[in-house]
PDB file of C-alpha atoms in Angstrom:
ATOM      1  CA  MET A1235      97.092  20.173  30.546  1.00 92.00           C
ATOM      2  CA  LYS A1236      95.154  20.029  27.276  1.00 94.00           C
ATOM      3  CA  ASP A1237      91.919  21.938  27.048  1.00 94.00           C
ATOM      4  CA  GLN A1238      88.885  21.056  24.960  1.00 96.00           C
ATOM      5  CA  ASP A1239      89.986  23.100  21.937  1.00 95.00           C
ATOM      6  CA  LEU A1240      93.395  21.425  21.639  1.00 96.00           C
ATOM      7  CA  PHE A1241      91.928  17.960  22.246  1.00 97.00           C
ATOM      8  CA  ILE A1242      89.286  18.463  19.524  1.00 97.00           C
ATOM      9  CA  LYS A1243      91.873  19.942  17.128  1.00 97.00           C
ATOM     10  CA  GLU A1244      94.027  16.814  17.522  1.00 97.00           C
ATOM     11  CA  LEU A1245      90.977  14.543  17.190  1.00 98.00           C
ATOM     12  CA  ILE A1246      90.117  16.240  13.877  1.00 97.00           C
ATOM     13  CA  GLN A1247      93.711  15.803  12.693  1.00 98.00           C
ATOM     14  CA  LEU A1248      93.297  12.068  13.284  1.00 98.00           C
ATOM     15  CA  PHE A1249      89.761  11.844  11.876  1.00 98.00           C
ATOM     16  CA  PRO A1250      89.318  14.763   9.418  1.00 98.00           C
ATOM     17  CA  SER A1251      85.805  13.696   8.411  1.00 96.00           C
ATOM     18  CA  LEU A1252      84.600  14.803  11.873  1.00 96.00           C
ATOM     19  CA  GLU A1253      85.654  18.431  11.397  1.00 96.00           C
ATOM     20  CA  GLU A1254      82.377  19.879  10.157  1.00 95.00           C
ATOM     21  CA  GLU A1255      80.266  18.390  12.940  1.00 93.00           C
ATOM     22  CA  LEU A1256      82.743  18.896  15.784  1.00 95.00           C
ATOM     23  CA  LEU A1257      83.283  22.547  14.846  1.00 94.00           C
ATOM     24  CA  ASP A1258      79.631  23.321  14.039  1.00 92.00           C
ATOM     25  CA  GLU A1259      78.985  26.804  15.447  1.00 91.00           C
ATOM     26  CA  ASP A1260      75.952  25.637  17.431  1.00 87.00           C
ATOM     27  CA  HIS A1261      77.830  22.860  19.198  1.00 84.00           C
ATOM     28  CA  ARG A1262      81.566  23.580  19.178  1.00 88.00           C
ATOM     29  CA  ASP A1263      81.501  24.745  22.791  1.00 91.00           C
ATOM     30  CA  SER A1264      79.854  21.532  23.981  1.00 95.00           C
ATOM     31  CA  ILE A1265      82.360  18.754  24.709  1.00 96.00           C
ATOM     32  CA  THR A1266      79.369  16.533  25.499  1.00 95.00           C
ATOM     33  CA  PHE A1267      77.994  17.005  21.976  1.00 95.00           C
ATOM     34  CA  GLN A1268      81.427  16.523  20.445  1.00 97.00           C
ATOM     35  CA  MET A1269      82.002  13.262  22.319  1.00 97.00           C
ATOM     36  CA  GLY A1270      78.505  12.103  21.360  1.00 95.00           C
ATOM     37  CA  ARG A1271      79.334  12.710  17.705  1.00 96.00           C
ATOM     38  CA  PHE A1272      82.669  10.934  18.094  1.00 97.00           C
ATOM     39  CA  LYS A1273      80.798   8.009  19.695  1.00 97.00           C
ATOM     40  CA  ARG A1274      78.488   7.717  16.673  1.00 97.00           C
ATOM     41  CA  PHE A1275      81.519   7.833  14.367  1.00 97.00           C
ATOM     42  CA  ILE A1276      83.288   5.020  16.235  1.00 97.00           C
ATOM     43  CA  GLN A1277      80.012   3.098  16.593  1.00 97.00           C
ATOM     44  CA  GLN A1278      79.853   2.990  12.780  1.00 97.00           C
ATOM     45  CA  ALA A1279      83.424   1.658  12.731  1.00 97.00           C
ATOM     46  CA  ILE A1280      82.430  -1.043  15.235  1.00 97.00           C
ATOM     47  CA  ALA A1281      79.432  -2.022  13.105  1.00 96.00           C
ATOM     48  CA  LYS A1282      81.694  -2.296  10.042  1.00 96.00           C
ATOM     49  CA  ASN A1283      84.350  -4.164  12.065  1.00 94.00           C
ATOM     50  CA  ASP A1284      86.855  -1.427  11.132  1.00 96.00           C
ATOM     51  CA  GLY A1285      89.696  -2.430  13.437  1.00 95.00           C
ATOM     52  CA  ASP A1286      92.078   0.218  12.098  1.00 97.00           C
ATOM     53  CA  LYS A1287      89.740   3.089  12.971  1.00 97.00           C
ATOM     54  CA  PHE A1288      88.923   1.478  16.320  1.00 97.00           C
ATOM     55  CA  ASP A1289      92.615   1.013  17.156  1.00 97.00           C
ATOM     56  CA  ALA A1290      93.404   4.615  16.170  1.00 98.00           C
ATOM     57  CA  MET A1291      90.693   5.773  18.604  1.00 98.00           C
ATOM     58  CA  VAL A1292      92.155   3.592  21.388  1.00 97.00           C
ATOM     59  CA  VAL A1293      95.676   4.947  20.864  1.00 97.00           C
ATOM     60  CA  PHE A1294      94.418   8.537  20.729  1.00 98.00           C
ATOM     61  CA  LEU A1295      92.315   8.285  23.889  1.00 98.00           C
ATOM     62  CA  THR A1296      94.906   6.294  25.826  1.00 97.00           C
ATOM     63  CA  LYS A1297      97.507   8.940  25.039  1.00 97.00           C
ATOM     64  CA  ASN A1298      95.226  11.900  25.765  1.00 97.00           C
ATOM     65  CA  LEU A1299      93.186  10.890  28.813  1.00 96.00           C
ATOM     66  CA  PRO A1300      95.984  11.700  31.286  1.00 96.00           C
ATOM     67  CA  LEU A1301      96.677  15.008  29.515  1.00 97.00           C
ATOM     68  CA  VAL A1302      93.215  16.571  29.251  1.00 97.00           C
ATOM     69  CA  ASP A1303      91.395  18.567  31.896  1.00 96.00           C
ATOM     70  CA  LYS A1304      88.736  16.956  34.106  1.00 96.00           C
ATOM     71  CA  ARG A1305      85.811  18.313  32.066  1.00 96.00           C
ATOM     72  CA  VAL A1306      87.126  16.656  28.913  1.00 97.00           C
ATOM     73  CA  GLN A1307      87.941  13.450  30.817  1.00 97.00           C
ATOM     74  CA  ASN A1308      84.406  13.260  32.180  1.00 96.00           C
ATOM     75  CA  ALA A1309      82.936  13.754  28.707  1.00 96.00           C
ATOM     76  CA  ILE A1310      85.176  11.022  27.301  1.00 97.00           C
ATOM     77  CA  TYR A1311      84.069   8.587  29.995  1.00 96.00           C
ATOM     78  CA  LEU A1312      80.369   9.485  30.173  1.00 94.00           C
ATOM     79  CA  SER A1313      79.427  10.734  26.696  1.00 95.00           C
ATOM     80  CA  PHE A1314      81.750   8.516  24.701  1.00 97.00           C
ATOM     81  CA  LEU A1315      82.885   5.376  26.476  1.00 96.00           C
ATOM     82  CA  GLY A1316      79.717   5.056  28.560  1.00 94.00           C
ATOM     83  CA  LYS A1317      77.538   5.124  25.442  1.00 95.00           C
ATOM     84  CA  LEU A1318      79.671   2.874  23.222  1.00 95.00           C
ATOM     85  CA  ASP A1319      78.027  -0.442  22.342  1.00 95.00           C
ATOM     86  CA  LEU A1320      80.502  -3.215  21.645  1.00 95.00           C
ATOM     87  CA  SER A1321      77.886  -5.991  21.582  1.00 93.00           C
ATOM     88  CA  VAL A1322      77.909  -6.013  17.752  1.00 92.00           C
ATOM     89  CA  ASN A1323      81.613  -6.943  17.722  1.00 93.00           C
ATOM     90  CA  PRO A1324      82.486  -7.990  21.292  1.00 93.00           C
ATOM     91  CA  HIS A1325      86.006  -9.063  20.279  1.00 94.00           C
ATOM     92  CA  LEU A1326      86.884  -5.368  19.957  1.00 95.00           C
ATOM     93  CA  LYS A1327      86.524  -4.951  23.723  1.00 94.00           C
ATOM     94  CA  LYS A1328      89.872  -6.727  24.146  1.00 94.00           C
ATOM     95  CA  ARG A1329      91.446  -4.091  21.908  1.00 96.00           C
ATOM     96  CA  LEU A1330      90.522  -1.268  24.279  1.00 96.00           C
ATOM     97  CA  GLY A1331      93.671  -1.929  26.285  1.00 94.00           C
ATOM     98  CA  GLN A1332      93.920  -2.017  30.045  1.00 94.00           C
ATOM     99  CA  ASP A1333      92.856   1.508  31.068  1.00 93.00           C
ATOM    100  CA  LEU A1334      90.010   2.019  28.592  1.00 96.00           C
ATOM    101  CA  GLY A1335      88.937  -1.616  28.980  1.00 95.00           C
ATOM    102  CA  GLU A1336      88.684  -1.305  32.767  1.00 95.00           C
ATOM    103  CA  ALA A1337      86.812   1.987  32.486  1.00 95.00           C
ATOM    104  CA  TYR A1338      84.414   0.504  29.915  1.00 95.00           C
ATOM    105  CA  THR A1339      83.743  -2.514  32.149  1.00 94.00           C
ATOM    106  CA  ASP A1340      83.257  -0.322  35.238  1.00 94.00           C
ATOM    107  CA  ILE A1341      80.758   1.902  33.411  1.00 93.00           C
ATOM    108  CA  GLU A1342      78.997  -1.123  31.917  1.00 90.00           C
ATOM    109  CA  ASN A1343      78.724  -2.774  35.357  1.00 91.00           C
ATOM    110  CA  TYR A1344      77.433   0.451  36.891  1.00 89.00           C
ATOM    111  CA  ASN A1345      74.843   0.910  34.138  1.00 85.00           C
ATOM    112  CA  ASN A1346      73.684  -2.700  34.522  1.00 84.00           C
ATOM    113  CA  SER A1347      73.575  -2.751  38.317  1.00 82.00           C
ATOM    114  CA  PRO A1348      70.109  -3.346  39.853  1.00 81.00           C
ATOM    115  CA  ARG A1349      69.997   0.066  41.551  1.00 74.00           C
ATOM    116  CA  ASN A1350      70.223   1.723  38.109  1.00 64.00           C
ATOM    117  CA  ASN A1351      67.625  -0.443  36.419  1.00 59.00           C
ATOM    118  CA  ARG A1352      64.578   0.428  38.461  1.00 54.00           C
ATOM    119  CA  GLY A1353      61.387   0.521  36.470  1.00 52.00           C
ATOM    120  CA  ALA A1354      58.968   3.406  36.693  1.00 47.00           C
ATOM    121  CA  GLU A1355      57.810   3.572  40.258  1.00 48.00           C
TER     122      GLU A1355
END
């Protein structure tokens, strides 16, 4: 089972430009922060239609999701996948693959369900 430290180390090996922010001393213990930063990084790739970077993320997450502990899995789903906006380049959704694609759709459906869209009462 991979812990947060090993997962982040491998993520930095894949995307070295994330190192400074992911290992920032104020946030390195927060997988939620780290996944939020990774989300912004991939969101920029989506906006630029950078399929190579997007595909590298898909391969990395698909390979690692079954190997990481539950805390890291939850952060990947909630702080990364649940916040990703593919509306700018919707064709990329097909490139998520089966597992990530289903999870993305499930989270999207949950977030858009009427019970979660109540106005201020």
